């Protein structure tokens, strides 16, 4: 084996090979053969993901490059060796006089520019009417270029850069923005106010000047756009900045970057989570008009499950119809006073109080997740209605009127899914209507009724338990003559 130390420029075609170089114009982590990596990048490497790069393995003797890292140097350096590797196979190729024969090559398609050249190199050909029609038809149909999910957005000179943090909280500006991948990241940038104007990442031109290509590998100039069509074309863009001031000479400046994609000619559907509920967003609820149908919801998602709205006057009739939405994770309580004058029948007052507590169109079902679909009826959680009565007197007639005074809603939820990213899922909802006997009139035949509503959220998640797979059972049988001729 021959070992030689030389520069990367002199290693030939073997050094140009790098199977772990996946990102254009940026350093891939632990890819020691990536030409875009510098000494600063090597300092965060743990090891070389591809330590040996070889040429064609069919040859009996081939060149190979061995990569390693020298962590004792400051900064860490990349170490590589050019060696001759021997193939022990007896069917290896010793020498070849036509290297293209070692791999399959794509045939050159004739066009108006290379047709005469191909005619000279070929022995001639014949074609019939059917093949001619088929060939011309294929040439007339252009190949539709479009963006696909996860593909970096191309610009006129490179790709759209989206700053983010890599191995630390510091901003890295060479992260590519991927098509249809919504991102929201925060990173820190060390700046010097004396050189503020010289920092490229703090200028508007760094973010607004790139010209995004409508489709990959095209050169049609468009504005900075992240609105796309169903054909995979980027057609429109909006860019906004939030500017601030800093006072220190050298400070770590935290920046936030977001990128979102919106399909053209579509309206975004508001969700309360994806999939689990997000704290502070309203509960999705509705009712089923008849058995077998889907869930019907109001278009106002903040009006699907509501409670009484408290006012400073505490008058139930002052803002009748105004409701407060039930927000996930928020324990809420509201109430008001209903003043009755004159001799009013209990049944009429009870009906009015119920309408104040329930509101208009109280739902029957609550969505288990923030993005549950209305047509998935079997997944929705039914609301359990309970009625409780408490008498102010020890001896009350059985047919005495009961007046509702409070509505208590209890929402039980659990953490669902992975321990790393659990999702909030509602598993049970109970609406408890508490009633009591009709109050007696005070002096002047006046009554005051206190009405209240309350919402509580209870976490019923079971403690996580580590699960292990059962060890595999090895069912191996030896051949009957395994110990021949000893047995």
Coordinates of C-alpha atoms in Angstrom, one line a residue:
X1 CA 0.0 0.0 0.0
X2 CA 1.4 3.4 -1.0
X3 CA 0.5 6.4 1.1
X4 CA 0.9 10.0 -0.2
X5 CA 0.1 13.3 1.5
X6 CA -1.0 16.0 -1.0
X7 CA -3.6 18.8 -1.4
X8 CA -7.2 18.2 -2.5
X9 CA -6.6 19.9 -5.8
X10 CA -4.0 17.2 -6.8
X11 CA -6.0 14.2 -5.7
X12 CA -7.8 13.9 -9.0
X13 CA -11.3 12.5 -9.5
X14 CA -11.4 10.5 -6.3
X15 CA -11.1 13.6 -4.1
X16 CA -14.0 15.2 -6.1
X17 CA -16.3 12.4 -4.9
X18 CA -18.3 13.2 -1.8
X19 CA -21.4 11.1 -1.2
X20 CA -22.4 13.0 2.0
X21 CA -22.3 16.5 0.3
X22 CA -26.1 16.9 0.1
X23 CA -26.7 20.6 0.5
X24 CA -25.5 23.0 -2.1
X25 CA -23.2 25.9 -1.1
X26 CA -23.2 24.9 2.6
X27 CA -21.4 22.6 4.9
X28 CA -23.0 19.3 5.8
X29 CA -22.5 18.2 9.4
X30 CA -19.8 15.5 9.9
X31 CA -19.1 15.4 6.1
X32 CA -15.3 15.7 6.0
X33 CA -15.1 15.6 2.2
X34 CA -17.5 18.6 1.8
X35 CA -15.5 21.4 0.1
X36 CA -17.8 24.0 1.6
X37 CA -16.7 23.1 5.2
X38 CA -14.1 25.3 7.0
X39 CA -12.1 25.1 10.2
X40 CA -15.0 26.7 12.1
X41 CA -17.3 23.9 10.9
X42 CA -14.8 21.2 11.8
X43 CA -14.8 22.4 15.4
X44 CA -18.4 21.1 15.8
X45 CA -17.8 17.8 14.0
X46 CA -17.9 14.6 16.1
X47 CA -16.4 12.3 13.5
X48 CA -16.4 11.7 9.7
X49 CA -19.6 10.2 8.5
X50 CA -17.8 8.9 5.4
X51 CA -14.2 8.2 6.4
X52 CA -13.2 6.4 3.2
X53 CA -14.0 7.5 -0.4
X54 CA -13.1 5.1 -3.2
X55 CA -13.4 5.2 -6.9
X56 CA -14.8 2.4 -9.0
X57 CA -14.7 -0.9 -7.0
X58 CA -14.6 -3.0 -10.2
X59 CA -10.9 -2.3 -10.7
X60 CA -8.2 -4.5 -9.2
X61 CA -6.3 -1.4 -8.0
X62 CA -8.0 1.8 -7.2
X63 CA -7.4 5.1 -5.6
X64 CA -9.0 5.9 -2.2
X65 CA -9.0 8.9 0.1
X66 CA -9.1 8.4 3.8
X67 CA -10.5 11.3 5.9
X68 CA -10.0 12.0 9.6
X69 CA -10.1 15.0 12.0
X70 CA -7.2 16.4 14.0
X71 CA -8.9 17.7 17.2
X72 CA -5.5 18.5 18.8
X73 CA -4.9 21.4 16.3
X74 CA -6.4 24.8 17.0
X75 CA -8.6 25.2 15.1
X76 CA -9.4 21.5 14.3
X77 CA -8.1 20.5 10.8
X78 CA -9.2 17.9 8.3
X79 CA -6.6 15.2 7.5
X80 CA -6.7 13.1 4.4
X81 CA -4.5 10.4 2.8
X82 CA -4.4 9.1 -0.8
X83 CA -3.9 5.4 -0.9
X84 CA -3.9 2.6 -3.4
X85 CA -6.5 0.0 -2.5
X86 CA -6.3 -3.6 -3.7
X87 CA -9.4 -5.5 -4.8
X88 CA -9.0 -9.2 -3.7
X89 CA -11.7 -10.4 -6.2
X90 CA -10.4 -12.6 -9.0
X91 CA -13.0 -11.0 -11.4
X92 CA -11.7 -7.5 -11.0
X93 CA -10.7 -5.3 -14.0
X94 CA -7.0 -4.8 -14.4
X95 CA -7.1 -2.1 -17.1
X96 CA -9.7 -0.7 -19.5
X97 CA -9.4 1.3 -22.6
X98 CA -13.0 2.5 -22.6
X99 CA -14.1 3.8 -19.2
X100 CA -17.7 4.9 -20.2
X101 CA -18.4 1.1 -20.7
X102 CA -18.2 0.7 -16.9
X103 CA -21.5 2.5 -16.3
X104 CA -24.8 3.1 -18.1
X105 CA -25.1 6.4 -19.8
X106 CA -28.2 8.3 -20.9
X107 CA -28.6 8.2 -24.7
X108 CA -28.4 11.5 -26.4
X109 CA -31.8 12.6 -27.8
X110 CA -31.6 14.0 -31.3
X111 CA -32.6 17.6 -31.8
X112 CA -32.0 20.3 -34.4
X113 CA -28.5 21.0 -33.0
X114 CA -27.0 17.5 -32.8
X115 CA -28.9 15.7 -35.5
X116 CA -26.1 15.9 -38.2
X117 CA -23.5 14.8 -35.7
X118 CA -25.5 11.8 -34.7
X119 CA -26.1 10.9 -38.3
X120 CA -22.3 10.7 -39.0
X121 CA -21.6 8.6 -35.9
X122 CA -24.4 6.1 -36.6
X123 CA -24.8 3.4 -39.3
X124 CA -28.1 4.8 -40.3
X125 CA -31.6 3.9 -39.2
X126 CA -35.1 3.3 -40.5
X127 CA -38.4 4.3 -39.1
X128 CA -42.0 3.7 -39.9
X129 CA -45.0 5.9 -39.7
X130 CA -46.0 4.7 -36.2
X131 CA -42.6 5.3 -34.7
X132 CA -42.4 8.7 -36.3
X133 CA -45.7 9.8 -34.9
X134 CA -44.8 8.5 -31.5
X135 CA -41.4 10.2 -31.5
X136 CA -42.7 13.6 -32.7
X137 CA -45.5 13.5 -30.1
X138 CA -43.1 13.0 -27.3
X139 CA -40.8 15.8 -28.5
X140 CA -43.8 18.2 -28.7
X141 CA -44.8 17.6 -25.1
X142 CA -42.5 19.7 -22.8
X143 CA -41.4 18.3 -19.4
X144 CA -43.3 20.2 -16.7
X145 CA -40.9 21.5 -14.1
X146 CA -42.3 22.2 -10.7
X147 CA -41.3 22.5 -7.1
X148 CA -41.8 19.4 -4.9
X149 CA -42.1 19.2 -1.1
X150 CA -38.8 19.8 0.7
X151 CA -36.9 21.0 -2.4
X152 CA -34.9 24.2 -1.7
X153 CA -36.3 27.3 -3.3
X154 CA -34.0 28.4 -6.2
X155 CA -33.0 32.0 -6.9
X156 CA -31.3 33.5 -9.9
X157 CA -27.8 32.8 -8.4
X158 CA -28.3 30.1 -5.8
X159 CA -31.1 29.4 -3.3
X160 CA -33.3 31.3 -0.9
X161 CA -31.4 31.6 2.4
X162 CA -33.4 31.2 5.6
X163 CA -31.3 32.0 8.7
X164 CA -31.6 29.5 11.6
X165 CA -29.5 28.0 14.4
X166 CA -27.4 24.9 13.7
X167 CA -25.5 23.4 16.7
X168 CA -25.8 26.4 18.9
X169 CA -28.1 29.4 19.3
X170 CA -26.0 31.5 16.8
X171 CA -27.6 32.3 13.5
X172 CA -26.4 30.5 10.4
X173 CA -27.3 32.3 7.2
X174 CA -26.7 29.4 4.7
X175 CA -29.8 27.4 5.6
X176 CA -32.0 26.8 2.5
X177 CA -35.7 27.5 2.6
X178 CA -37.6 24.4 1.5
X179 CA -40.8 24.4 -0.6
X180 CA -44.0 24.0 1.5
X181 CA -42.0 23.7 4.8
X182 CA -43.3 26.3 7.2
X183 CA -40.6 27.3 9.7
X184 CA -40.4 29.7 12.7
X185 CA -37.0 29.9 14.4
X186 CA -35.2 32.1 16.8
X187 CA -31.4 32.6 16.8
X188 CA -28.8 34.9 18.3
X189 CA -26.3 37.1 16.4
X190 CA -23.3 38.9 17.9
X191 CA -23.0 42.4 16.4
X192 CA -20.7 45.4 16.8
X193 CA -22.5 48.7 16.5
X194 CA -19.5 50.3 15.0
X195 CA -19.7 47.8 12.1
X196 CA -23.5 47.6 12.0
X197 CA -23.8 48.9 8.5
X198 CA -21.2 46.4 7.2
X199 CA -23.1 43.3 8.6
X200 CA -25.0 41.9 5.6
X201 CA -27.6 40.0 7.6
X202 CA -28.9 43.2 9.2
X203 CA -29.7 44.9 5.9
X204 CA -33.1 44.7 4.1
X205 CA -31.4 43.9 0.8
X206 CA -30.1 40.6 2.2
X207 CA -33.7 39.4 2.5
X208 CA -35.5 41.3 -0.3
X209 CA -33.0 41.2 -3.2
X210 CA -33.1 37.5 -4.0
X211 CA -35.2 36.7 -7.2
X212 CA -37.0 33.5 -6.6
X213 CA -37.5 31.3 -9.7
X214 CA -41.1 30.5 -10.5
X215 CA -40.1 26.8 -11.1
X216 CA -36.7 25.0 -10.7
X217 CA -34.1 25.5 -13.3
X218 CA -35.8 28.6 -14.9
X219 CA -34.7 32.2 -15.3
X220 CA -38.0 34.0 -15.3
X221 CA -37.8 37.0 -13.1
X222 CA -40.5 37.3 -10.4
X223 CA -41.0 39.2 -7.2
X224 CA -40.1 37.6 -3.8
X225 CA -43.1 35.3 -3.6
X226 CA -44.2 32.4 -1.3
X227 CA -47.7 32.0 -2.7
X228 CA -47.8 28.8 -4.8
X229 CA -50.2 27.2 -7.2
X230 CA -51.5 23.6 -7.3
X231 CA -49.0 23.1 -10.2
X232 CA -46.0 23.7 -7.8
X233 CA -45.2 27.2 -9.1
X234 CA -44.2 30.1 -6.8
X235 CA -46.2 33.1 -7.9
X236 CA -46.3 35.8 -5.2
X237 CA -44.4 37.1 -2.1
X238 CA -44.8 39.3 0.8
X239 CA -41.9 40.5 3.0
X240 CA -42.2 42.4 6.2
X241 CA -39.6 43.7 8.8
X242 CA -39.8 44.6 12.4
X243 CA -37.0 47.1 13.2
X244 CA -35.5 47.9 16.6
X245 CA -32.7 49.7 18.2
X246 CA -29.8 48.5 20.4
X247 CA -27.8 50.5 22.9
X248 CA -24.7 48.5 23.8
X249 CA -21.5 48.4 21.8
X250 CA -21.3 44.7 21.4
X251 CA -24.5 42.7 22.2
X252 CA -26.0 39.3 21.3
X253 CA -29.0 40.3 19.1
X254 CA -31.8 37.8 18.9
X255 CA -33.6 37.5 15.6
X256 CA -36.8 35.6 14.6
X257 CA -37.4 34.3 11.1
X258 CA -40.6 32.8 9.7
X259 CA -41.6 31.4 6.4
X260 CA -45.1 30.3 5.4
X261 CA -46.6 29.0 2.3
X262 CA -50.2 29.7 1.1
X263 CA -51.9 28.1 -1.8
X264 CA -53.3 30.4 -4.4
X265 CA -57.1 31.0 -4.6
X266 CA -57.7 29.2 -1.3
X267 CA -58.9 30.4 2.0
X268 CA -57.0 29.3 5.1
X269 CA -59.0 27.2 7.5
X270 CA -58.5 28.4 11.1
X271 CA -57.6 25.6 13.5
X272 CA -57.2 25.4 17.2
X273 CA -54.2 23.1 16.9
X274 CA -52.5 20.7 14.5
X275 CA -53.3 18.1 15.7
X276 CA -53.4 18.8 19.5
X277 CA -55.1 21.8 21.0
X278 CA -53.0 24.9 21.7
X279 CA -53.4 26.7 25.0
X280 CA -55.5 29.9 24.5
X281 CA -57.3 28.8 21.3
X282 CA -61.1 28.2 21.4
X283 CA -62.6 24.7 21.6
X284 CA -64.0 23.3 18.4
X285 CA -67.6 22.2 19.0
X286 CA -70.9 21.6 17.2
X287 CA -74.1 19.5 17.1
X288 CA -75.4 16.6 15.1
X289 CA -78.8 17.4 13.6
X290 CA -79.8 13.8 13.1
X291 CA -78.2 10.4 13.5
X292 CA -75.7 9.4 10.9
X293 CA -75.0 13.0 9.8
X294 CA -71.8 14.9 10.3
X295 CA -71.1 17.7 12.8
X296 CA -72.5 21.2 12.1
X297 CA -70.4 24.1 13.3
X298 CA -70.8 27.8 13.2
X299 CA -68.4 29.7 11.0
X300 CA -67.3 31.8 14.0
X301 CA -64.9 29.4 15.8
X302 CA -65.0 31.7 18.9
X303 CA -68.7 31.2 19.2
X304 CA -68.9 27.4 19.1
X305 CA -68.7 26.8 22.8
X306 CA -69.3 29.8 25.0
X307 CA -70.3 30.8 28.6
X308 CA -71.8 33.9 30.2
X309 CA -70.0 37.2 29.7
X310 CA -69.3 39.1 33.0
X311 CA -69.9 42.9 33.1
X312 CA -69.1 45.5 35.6
X313 CA -72.8 46.2 36.2
X314 CA -73.3 42.4 36.8
X315 CA -76.7 42.8 35.1
X316 CA -77.7 39.6 33.2
X317 CA -80.1 41.5 30.9
X318 CA -77.7 44.4 30.0
X319 CA -75.7 42.5 27.4
X320 CA -78.0 39.6 26.7
X321 CA -76.5 37.5 23.8
X322 CA -72.9 38.5 24.4
X323 CA -70.9 35.4 25.2
X324 CA -67.3 34.5 26.2
X325 CA -65.6 31.7 24.2
X326 CA -64.2 28.7 26.1
X327 CA -60.4 28.7 25.5
X328 CA -58.4 25.6 25.9
X329 CA -56.4 25.4 29.2
X330 CA -58.0 28.5 30.7
X331 CA -60.0 28.0 33.9
X332 CA -62.8 30.5 33.7
X333 CA -65.6 31.8 35.9
X334 CA -68.3 34.4 35.1
X335 CA -71.6 35.5 36.6
X336 CA -74.3 38.1 36.8
X337 CA -77.4 39.1 38.8
X338 CA -81.0 38.8 37.7
X339 CA -83.4 41.2 39.5
X340 CA -87.0 40.3 39.5
X341 CA -89.8 42.6 40.5
X342 CA -93.4 41.7 40.9
X343 CA -94.9 38.2 41.2
X344 CA -93.4 36.3 38.3
X345 CA -94.1 32.6 37.9
X346 CA -91.2 30.3 38.6
X347 CA -91.5 28.4 35.3
X348 CA -91.1 31.5 33.3
X349 CA -88.1 32.7 35.3
X350 CA -86.5 29.2 35.1
X351 CA -86.8 29.2 31.3
X352 CA -85.2 32.7 31.1
X353 CA -82.3 31.6 33.3
X354 CA -81.7 28.5 31.2
X355 CA -81.4 30.5 28.1
X356 CA -78.9 32.8 29.8
X357 CA -76.8 29.8 30.9
X358 CA -76.9 27.7 27.8
X359 CA -76.9 30.5 25.2
X360 CA -78.2 30.0 21.7
X361 CA -77.4 26.6 20.2
X362 CA -75.3 25.0 23.0
X363 CA -73.2 22.2 21.2
X364 CA -73.6 18.5 21.7
X365 CA -70.1 17.4 20.7
X366 CA -66.5 18.7 21.2
X367 CA -63.6 18.0 18.8
X368 CA -60.9 15.8 20.3
X369 CA -58.1 17.6 18.4
X370 CA -57.8 21.1 17.2
X371 CA -57.8 20.0 13.6
X372 CA -60.6 17.4 13.8
X373 CA -62.8 17.2 10.6
X374 CA -66.5 17.6 10.9
X375 CA -67.2 14.5 8.8
X376 CA -65.3 12.2 11.2
X377 CA -68.3 11.9 13.5
X378 CA -67.1 8.9 15.4
X379 CA -64.0 10.7 16.6
X380 CA -65.9 13.6 18.3
X381 CA -66.4 13.6 22.0
X382 CA -70.1 13.8 23.2
X383 CA -70.9 16.3 26.0
X384 CA -72.5 14.6 29.0
X385 CA -75.3 16.7 30.5
X386 CA -76.0 16.3 34.2
X387 CA -78.7 18.1 36.3
X388 CA -78.3 18.5 40.1
X389 CA -80.9 20.0 42.5
X390 CA -80.3 21.5 45.9
X391 CA -83.2 22.7 48.1
X392 CA -82.8 25.7 50.5
X393 CA -85.4 24.1 52.9
X394 CA -85.3 20.7 54.6
X395 CA -88.9 20.0 53.6
X396 CA -89.9 20.9 50.1
X397 CA -92.8 19.6 48.1
X398 CA -91.8 17.3 45.2
X399 CA -93.6 19.4 42.6
X400 CA -91.9 22.6 43.7
X401 CA -90.2 24.7 41.0
X402 CA -86.4 24.3 40.6
X403 CA -84.5 27.4 39.4
X404 CA -81.1 26.9 37.6
X405 CA -78.3 28.8 39.2
X406 CA -75.0 27.6 37.9
X407 CA -73.5 25.8 34.9
X408 CA -70.2 24.0 35.5
X409 CA -68.3 22.6 32.5
X410 CA -65.5 20.2 33.1
X411 CA -63.1 19.3 30.3
X412 CA -60.8 16.3 30.7
X413 CA -57.8 16.1 28.4
X414 CA -54.7 14.0 28.1
X415 CA -51.3 14.1 26.4
X416 CA -51.3 12.0 23.3
X417 CA -48.5 10.8 21.1
X418 CA -44.7 10.9 21.5
X419 CA -43.1 12.0 24.8
X420 CA -40.9 14.4 22.8
X421 CA -43.9 16.3 21.3
X422 CA -47.1 15.3 23.1
X423 CA -50.4 16.6 21.7
X424 CA -53.3 17.7 23.8
X425 CA -56.4 15.6 23.2
X426 CA -59.9 16.1 24.8
X427 CA -61.3 12.8 26.1
X428 CA -64.4 13.8 28.1
X429 CA -66.6 16.9 28.6
X430 CA -69.3 17.2 31.2
X431 CA -71.9 20.0 31.6
X432 CA -73.4 20.1 35.0
X433 CA -76.5 22.3 35.5
X434 CA -77.1 23.0 39.2
X435 CA -80.6 24.1 40.3
X436 CA -82.1 25.1 43.6
X437 CA -85.6 26.1 44.9
X438 CA -87.2 29.3 43.9
X439 CA -86.1 32.1 46.3
X440 CA -88.5 34.0 48.4
X441 CA -89.4 37.6 47.7
X442 CA -87.8 40.3 49.9
X443 CA -89.6 43.4 51.1
X444 CA -91.3 45.1 48.2
X445 CA -91.9 41.8 46.4
X446 CA -88.3 41.9 44.8
X447 CA -86.0 39.0 44.2
X448 CA -82.3 38.8 43.3
X449 CA -81.0 35.7 41.6
X450 CA -77.2 35.0 41.2
X451 CA -76.2 33.1 38.1
X452 CA -72.7 31.8 37.4
X453 CA -70.8 29.7 35.0
X454 CA -67.4 28.0 35.4
X455 CA -65.1 26.0 33.2
X456 CA -62.3 23.8 34.5
X457 CA -59.7 21.7 32.6
X458 CA -58.4 18.5 34.2
X459 CA -55.3 16.8 33.0
X460 CA -55.9 13.0 33.1
X461 CA -52.7 11.9 31.4
X462 CA -51.3 8.6 32.7
X463 CA -47.6 8.6 33.8
X464 CA -45.4 7.6 30.9
X465 CA -43.9 4.1 31.1
X466 CA -40.9 3.0 29.2
X467 CA -41.9 0.2 26.8
X468 CA -39.5 -2.4 25.5
X469 CA -40.0 -4.9 22.8
X470 CA -39.9 -8.6 23.6
X471 CA -36.6 -10.2 22.9
X472 CA -36.7 -12.1 19.6
X473 CA -37.2 -15.9 19.8
X474 CA -34.6 -17.7 17.8
X475 CA -36.1 -20.8 16.1
X476 CA -33.1 -22.3 14.4
X477 CA -32.7 -26.0 13.6
X478 CA -29.5 -27.7 12.7
X479 CA -29.4 -30.1 9.7
X480 CA -29.7 -33.8 10.7
X481 CA -26.1 -34.6 9.5
X482 CA -24.5 -31.5 11.2
X483 CA -22.3 -33.7 13.5
X484 CA -21.5 -36.3 10.9
X485 CA -19.2 -38.4 11.1
X486 CA -18.8 -37.9 14.9
X487 CA -22.4 -38.8 15.7

